[in-house]
Coordinates of C-alpha atoms in Angstrom, one line a residue:
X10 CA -13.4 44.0 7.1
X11 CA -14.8 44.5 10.5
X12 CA -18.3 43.5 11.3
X13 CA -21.1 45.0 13.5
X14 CA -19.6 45.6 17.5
X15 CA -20.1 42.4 18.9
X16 CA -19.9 40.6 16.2
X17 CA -16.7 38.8 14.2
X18 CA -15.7 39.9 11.4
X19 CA -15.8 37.8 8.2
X20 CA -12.3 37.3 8.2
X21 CA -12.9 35.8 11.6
X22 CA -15.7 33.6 10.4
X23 CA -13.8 31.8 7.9
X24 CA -10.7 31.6 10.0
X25 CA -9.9 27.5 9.6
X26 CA -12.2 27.2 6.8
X27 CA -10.3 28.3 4.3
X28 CA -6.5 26.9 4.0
X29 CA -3.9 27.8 1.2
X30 CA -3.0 25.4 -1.2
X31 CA 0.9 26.2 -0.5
X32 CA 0.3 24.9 3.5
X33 CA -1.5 22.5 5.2
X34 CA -5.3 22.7 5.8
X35 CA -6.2 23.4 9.1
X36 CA -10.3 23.4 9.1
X37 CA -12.2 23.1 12.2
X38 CA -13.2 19.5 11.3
X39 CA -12.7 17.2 14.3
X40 CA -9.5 15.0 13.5
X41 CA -8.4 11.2 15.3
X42 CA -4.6 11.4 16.4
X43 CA -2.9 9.0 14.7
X44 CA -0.8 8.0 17.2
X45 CA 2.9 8.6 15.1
X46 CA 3.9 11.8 15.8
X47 CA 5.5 12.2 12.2
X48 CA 2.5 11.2 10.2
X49 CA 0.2 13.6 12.3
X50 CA 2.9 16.3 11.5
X51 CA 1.8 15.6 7.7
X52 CA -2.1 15.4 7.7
X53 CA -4.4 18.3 7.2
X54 CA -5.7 18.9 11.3
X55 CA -3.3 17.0 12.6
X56 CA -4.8 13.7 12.5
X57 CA -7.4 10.9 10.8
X58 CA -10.5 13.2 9.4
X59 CA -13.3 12.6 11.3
X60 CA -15.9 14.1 8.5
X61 CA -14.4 12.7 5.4
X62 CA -13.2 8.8 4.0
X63 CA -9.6 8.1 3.8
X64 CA -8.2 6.0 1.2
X65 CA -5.1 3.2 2.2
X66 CA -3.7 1.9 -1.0
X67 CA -1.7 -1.0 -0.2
X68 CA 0.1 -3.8 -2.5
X69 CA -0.8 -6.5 0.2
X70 CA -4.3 -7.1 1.9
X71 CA -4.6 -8.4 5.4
X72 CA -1.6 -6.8 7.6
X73 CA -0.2 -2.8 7.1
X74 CA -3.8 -1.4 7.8
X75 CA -3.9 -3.0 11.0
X76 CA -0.4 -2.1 12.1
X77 CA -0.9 1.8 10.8
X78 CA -4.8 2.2 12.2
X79 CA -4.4 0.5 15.7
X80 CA -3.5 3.1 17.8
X81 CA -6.0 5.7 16.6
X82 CA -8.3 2.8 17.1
X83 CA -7.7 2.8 20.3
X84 CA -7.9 6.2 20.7
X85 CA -11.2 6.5 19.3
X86 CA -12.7 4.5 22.0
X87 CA -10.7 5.6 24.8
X88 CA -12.2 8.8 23.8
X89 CA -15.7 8.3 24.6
X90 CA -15.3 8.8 28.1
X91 CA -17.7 7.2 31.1
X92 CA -20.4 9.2 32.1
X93 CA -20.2 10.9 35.1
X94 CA -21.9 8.8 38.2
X95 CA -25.3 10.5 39.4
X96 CA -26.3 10.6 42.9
X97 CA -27.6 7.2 44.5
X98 CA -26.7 5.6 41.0
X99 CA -23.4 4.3 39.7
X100 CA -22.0 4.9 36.8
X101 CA -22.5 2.9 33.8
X102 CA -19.6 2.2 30.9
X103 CA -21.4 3.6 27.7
X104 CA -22.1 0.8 24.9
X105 CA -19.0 1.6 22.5
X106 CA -19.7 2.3 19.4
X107 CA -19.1 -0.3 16.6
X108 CA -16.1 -0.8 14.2
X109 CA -17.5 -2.7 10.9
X110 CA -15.1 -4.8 9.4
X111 CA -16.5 -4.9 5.5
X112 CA -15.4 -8.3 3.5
X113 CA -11.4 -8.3 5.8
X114 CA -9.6 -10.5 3.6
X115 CA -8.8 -13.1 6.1
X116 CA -11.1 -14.2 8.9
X117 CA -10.5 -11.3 11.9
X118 CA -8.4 -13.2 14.3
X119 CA -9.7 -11.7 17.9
X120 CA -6.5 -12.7 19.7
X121 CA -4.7 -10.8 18.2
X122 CA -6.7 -7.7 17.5
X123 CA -7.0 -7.6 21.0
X124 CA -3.3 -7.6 21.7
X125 CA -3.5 -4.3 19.5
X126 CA -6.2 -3.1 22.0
X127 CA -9.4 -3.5 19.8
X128 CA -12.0 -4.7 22.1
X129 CA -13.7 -7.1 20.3
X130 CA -17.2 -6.4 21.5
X131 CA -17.4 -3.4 19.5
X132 CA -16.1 -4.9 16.3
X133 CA -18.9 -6.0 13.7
X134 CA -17.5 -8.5 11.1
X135 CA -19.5 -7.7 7.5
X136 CA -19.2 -10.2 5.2
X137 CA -20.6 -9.4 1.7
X138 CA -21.4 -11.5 -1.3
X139 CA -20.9 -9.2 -3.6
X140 CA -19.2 -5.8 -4.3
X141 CA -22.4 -3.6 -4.7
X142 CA -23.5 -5.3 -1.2
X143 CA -20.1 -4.5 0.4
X144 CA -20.7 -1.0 -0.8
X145 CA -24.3 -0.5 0.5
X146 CA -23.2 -1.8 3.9
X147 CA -20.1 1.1 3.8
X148 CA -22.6 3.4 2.7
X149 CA -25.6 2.2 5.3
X150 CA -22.5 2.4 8.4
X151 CA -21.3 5.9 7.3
X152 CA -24.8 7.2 7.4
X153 CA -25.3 5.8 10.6
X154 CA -22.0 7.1 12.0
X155 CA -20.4 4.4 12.5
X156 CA -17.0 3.6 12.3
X157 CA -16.0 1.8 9.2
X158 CA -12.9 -0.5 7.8
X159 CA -13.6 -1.8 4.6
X160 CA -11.8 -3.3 1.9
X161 CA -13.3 -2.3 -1.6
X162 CA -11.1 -3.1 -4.3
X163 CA -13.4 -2.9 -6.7
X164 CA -15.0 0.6 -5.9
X165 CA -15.6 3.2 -9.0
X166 CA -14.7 6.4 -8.9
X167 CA -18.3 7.3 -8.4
X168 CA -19.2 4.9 -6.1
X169 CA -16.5 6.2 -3.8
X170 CA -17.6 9.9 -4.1
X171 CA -20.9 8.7 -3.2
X172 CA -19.4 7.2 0.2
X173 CA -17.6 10.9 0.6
X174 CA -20.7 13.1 0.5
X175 CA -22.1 10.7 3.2
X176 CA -19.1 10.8 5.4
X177 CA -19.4 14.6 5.5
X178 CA -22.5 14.4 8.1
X179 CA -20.9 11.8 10.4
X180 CA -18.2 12.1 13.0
X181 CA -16.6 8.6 12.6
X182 CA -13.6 7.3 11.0
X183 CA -14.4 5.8 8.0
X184 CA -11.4 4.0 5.9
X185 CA -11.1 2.1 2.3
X186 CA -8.3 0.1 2.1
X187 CA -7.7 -0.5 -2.2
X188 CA -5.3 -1.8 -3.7
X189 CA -2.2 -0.2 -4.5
X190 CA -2.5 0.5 -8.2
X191 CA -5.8 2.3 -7.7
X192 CA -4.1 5.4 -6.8
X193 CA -3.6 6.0 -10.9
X194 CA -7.8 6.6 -10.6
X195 CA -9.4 9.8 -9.5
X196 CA -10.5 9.7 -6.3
X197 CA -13.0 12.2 -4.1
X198 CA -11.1 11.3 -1.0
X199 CA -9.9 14.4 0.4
X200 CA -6.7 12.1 2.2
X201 CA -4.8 9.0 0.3
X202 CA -1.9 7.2 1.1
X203 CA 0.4 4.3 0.3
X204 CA 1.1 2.2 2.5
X205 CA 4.1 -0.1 2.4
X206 CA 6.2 -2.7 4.2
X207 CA 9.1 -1.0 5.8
X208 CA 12.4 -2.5 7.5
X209 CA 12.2 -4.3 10.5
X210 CA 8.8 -3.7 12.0
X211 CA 8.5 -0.4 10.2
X212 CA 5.9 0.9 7.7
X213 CA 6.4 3.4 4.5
X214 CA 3.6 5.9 4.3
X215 CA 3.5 8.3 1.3
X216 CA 0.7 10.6 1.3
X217 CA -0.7 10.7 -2.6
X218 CA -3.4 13.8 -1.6
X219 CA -4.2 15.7 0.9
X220 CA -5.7 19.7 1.3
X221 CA -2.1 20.9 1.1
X222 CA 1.0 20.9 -0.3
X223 CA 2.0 17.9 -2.4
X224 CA 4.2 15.0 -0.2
X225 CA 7.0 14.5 -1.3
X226 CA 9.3 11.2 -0.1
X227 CA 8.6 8.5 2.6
X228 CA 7.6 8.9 6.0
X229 CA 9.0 6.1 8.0
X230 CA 6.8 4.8 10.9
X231 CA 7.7 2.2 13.7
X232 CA 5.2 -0.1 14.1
X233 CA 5.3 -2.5 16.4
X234 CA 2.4 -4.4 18.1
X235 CA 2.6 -3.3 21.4
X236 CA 2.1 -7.0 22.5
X237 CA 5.0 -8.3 20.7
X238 CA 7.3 -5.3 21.8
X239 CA 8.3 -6.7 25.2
X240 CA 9.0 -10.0 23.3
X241 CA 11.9 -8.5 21.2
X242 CA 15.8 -7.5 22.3
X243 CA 17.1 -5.1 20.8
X244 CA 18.5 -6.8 17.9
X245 CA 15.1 -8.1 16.7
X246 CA 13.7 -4.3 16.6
X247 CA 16.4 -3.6 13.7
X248 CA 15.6 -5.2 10.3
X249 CA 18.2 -8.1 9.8
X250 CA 21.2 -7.8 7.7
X251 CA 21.4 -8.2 3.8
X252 CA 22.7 -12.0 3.1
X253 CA 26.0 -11.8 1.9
X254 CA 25.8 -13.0 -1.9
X255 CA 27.0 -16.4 -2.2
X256 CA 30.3 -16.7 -4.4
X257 CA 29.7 -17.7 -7.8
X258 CA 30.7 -21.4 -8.4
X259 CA 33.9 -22.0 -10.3
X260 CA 33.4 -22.8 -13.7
X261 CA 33.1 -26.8 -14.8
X262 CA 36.4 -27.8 -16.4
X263 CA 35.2 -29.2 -19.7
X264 CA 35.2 -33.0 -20.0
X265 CA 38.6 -34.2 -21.5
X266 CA 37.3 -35.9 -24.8
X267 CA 38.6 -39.4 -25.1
X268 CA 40.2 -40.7 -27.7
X269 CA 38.1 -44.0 -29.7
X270 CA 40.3 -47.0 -29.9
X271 CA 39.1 -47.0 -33.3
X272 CA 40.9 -43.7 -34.4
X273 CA 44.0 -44.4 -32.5
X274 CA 46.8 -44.9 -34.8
X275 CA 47.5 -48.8 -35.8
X276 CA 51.0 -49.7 -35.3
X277 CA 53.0 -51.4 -37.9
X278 CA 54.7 -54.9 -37.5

């Protein structure tokens, strides 16, 4: 239907808002490149949502998240560029905008998330006491639009749907790392995956929902810490060789019974 002269039509409006459920969605929220080309292939905008939380269900705390989120963490604040420098003033670096790590599992090592390229004067370590407090600091960060990592294994249904309506007003990443079995609960994340240990230095991403078509199979990702990359030949980037199964030991011959002098035969004179 075309609209007034000047004006777009309907069908214009609604171009990117609507998606069918046979393709990907491709809405006009703003998206964070994931930095794999194959995984960005398979999300809704071609990236991270911006506008939404993102569920990583993973059998093992503490080591996949890092190795799948760093590069679009870096992204994220290599995107906020510097401002431009006024006349008779110089330019000033903006403040970046926080990360808040939300009860991490292990203590955040700062070495090493800066060899991933976190700066570690943006990231805000949130230790909570208590489930419902780790929640209300996810809940208080999203609101304030701030970027958000926490790990909420114990999150209800409802509890994360609250978390969803609040990411819709806020233009930061916001991701829930759960545990692996919690993709058996309903969930209003619009985007879940599994996350798995690959070969090698690899990862094994499955996407469990997304506004499209269902995935079907494993996506495999390299990923490699950019700091150890250098440190590895070629034969250290490929994931070692099964062992060869040992040979089954022979079979113990059983012990020769010995005859007792006392049933041996007694010889007559």
């Amino acid at each position: 239907m075309q609209g007034p002269p000047g004006r777009p039509s309907l069908e214009a409006q609604l171009q990117g808002r609507l998606w069918r459920g046979s393709s990907l969605s491709t809405a006009a929220d703003p998206t964070l490149a994931s930095g794999f080309t194959a995984l960005d292939a398979e999300l809704p905008g071609g990236g991270w949502p911006l506008r939404a939380v993102t569920e990583l269900l993973t059998p093992q705390f503490g080591v996949l998240e890092w190795r799948l989120l760093a590069p679009a963490l870096r992204g994220w604040w290599a995107a906020q560029a510097l401002p431009a420098a006024t006349a008779g003033r110089r330019a000033r670096a903006p403040a970046l905008r926080s990360l808040l790590l939300i009860n991490p599992p292990h203590t955040p090592h700062l070495p090493g998330l800066q060899a991933l390229g976190l700066p570690h004067a943006a990231l805000v370590w949130v230790s909570a006491g208590t489930p419902a407090q780790a929640l209300w600091a996810a809940e208080q960060a999203i609101k304030s639009r701030v970027a958000v990592l926490a790990w909420l294994p114990e999150a209800r249904p409802e509890q994360v749907r609250r978390l969803q309506v609040n990411a819709l007003s806020s233009d930061a990443p916001a991701f829930l790392v759960r545990p692996e079995r919690a993709g058996q609960q309903s969930s209003a994340a619009p985007l879940r995956l599994v996350v798995q240990p690959g070969e090698g230095w690899g990862l094994n991403v499955h996407l469990l929902k997304r506004r499209g078509p269902a995935h079907e199979g494993w996506l495999e990702l390299p990923a490699v810490p950019g700091a150890v990359e250098p440190l590895l030949t070629a034969a250290k980037r490929k994931p070692l060789p099964a062992p060869m199964p040992a040979p089954a030991p022979a079979p113990a011959s059983p012990p020769t019974e010995r005859a007792d002098a006392l049933a041996r035969a007694v010889l007559q004179a």
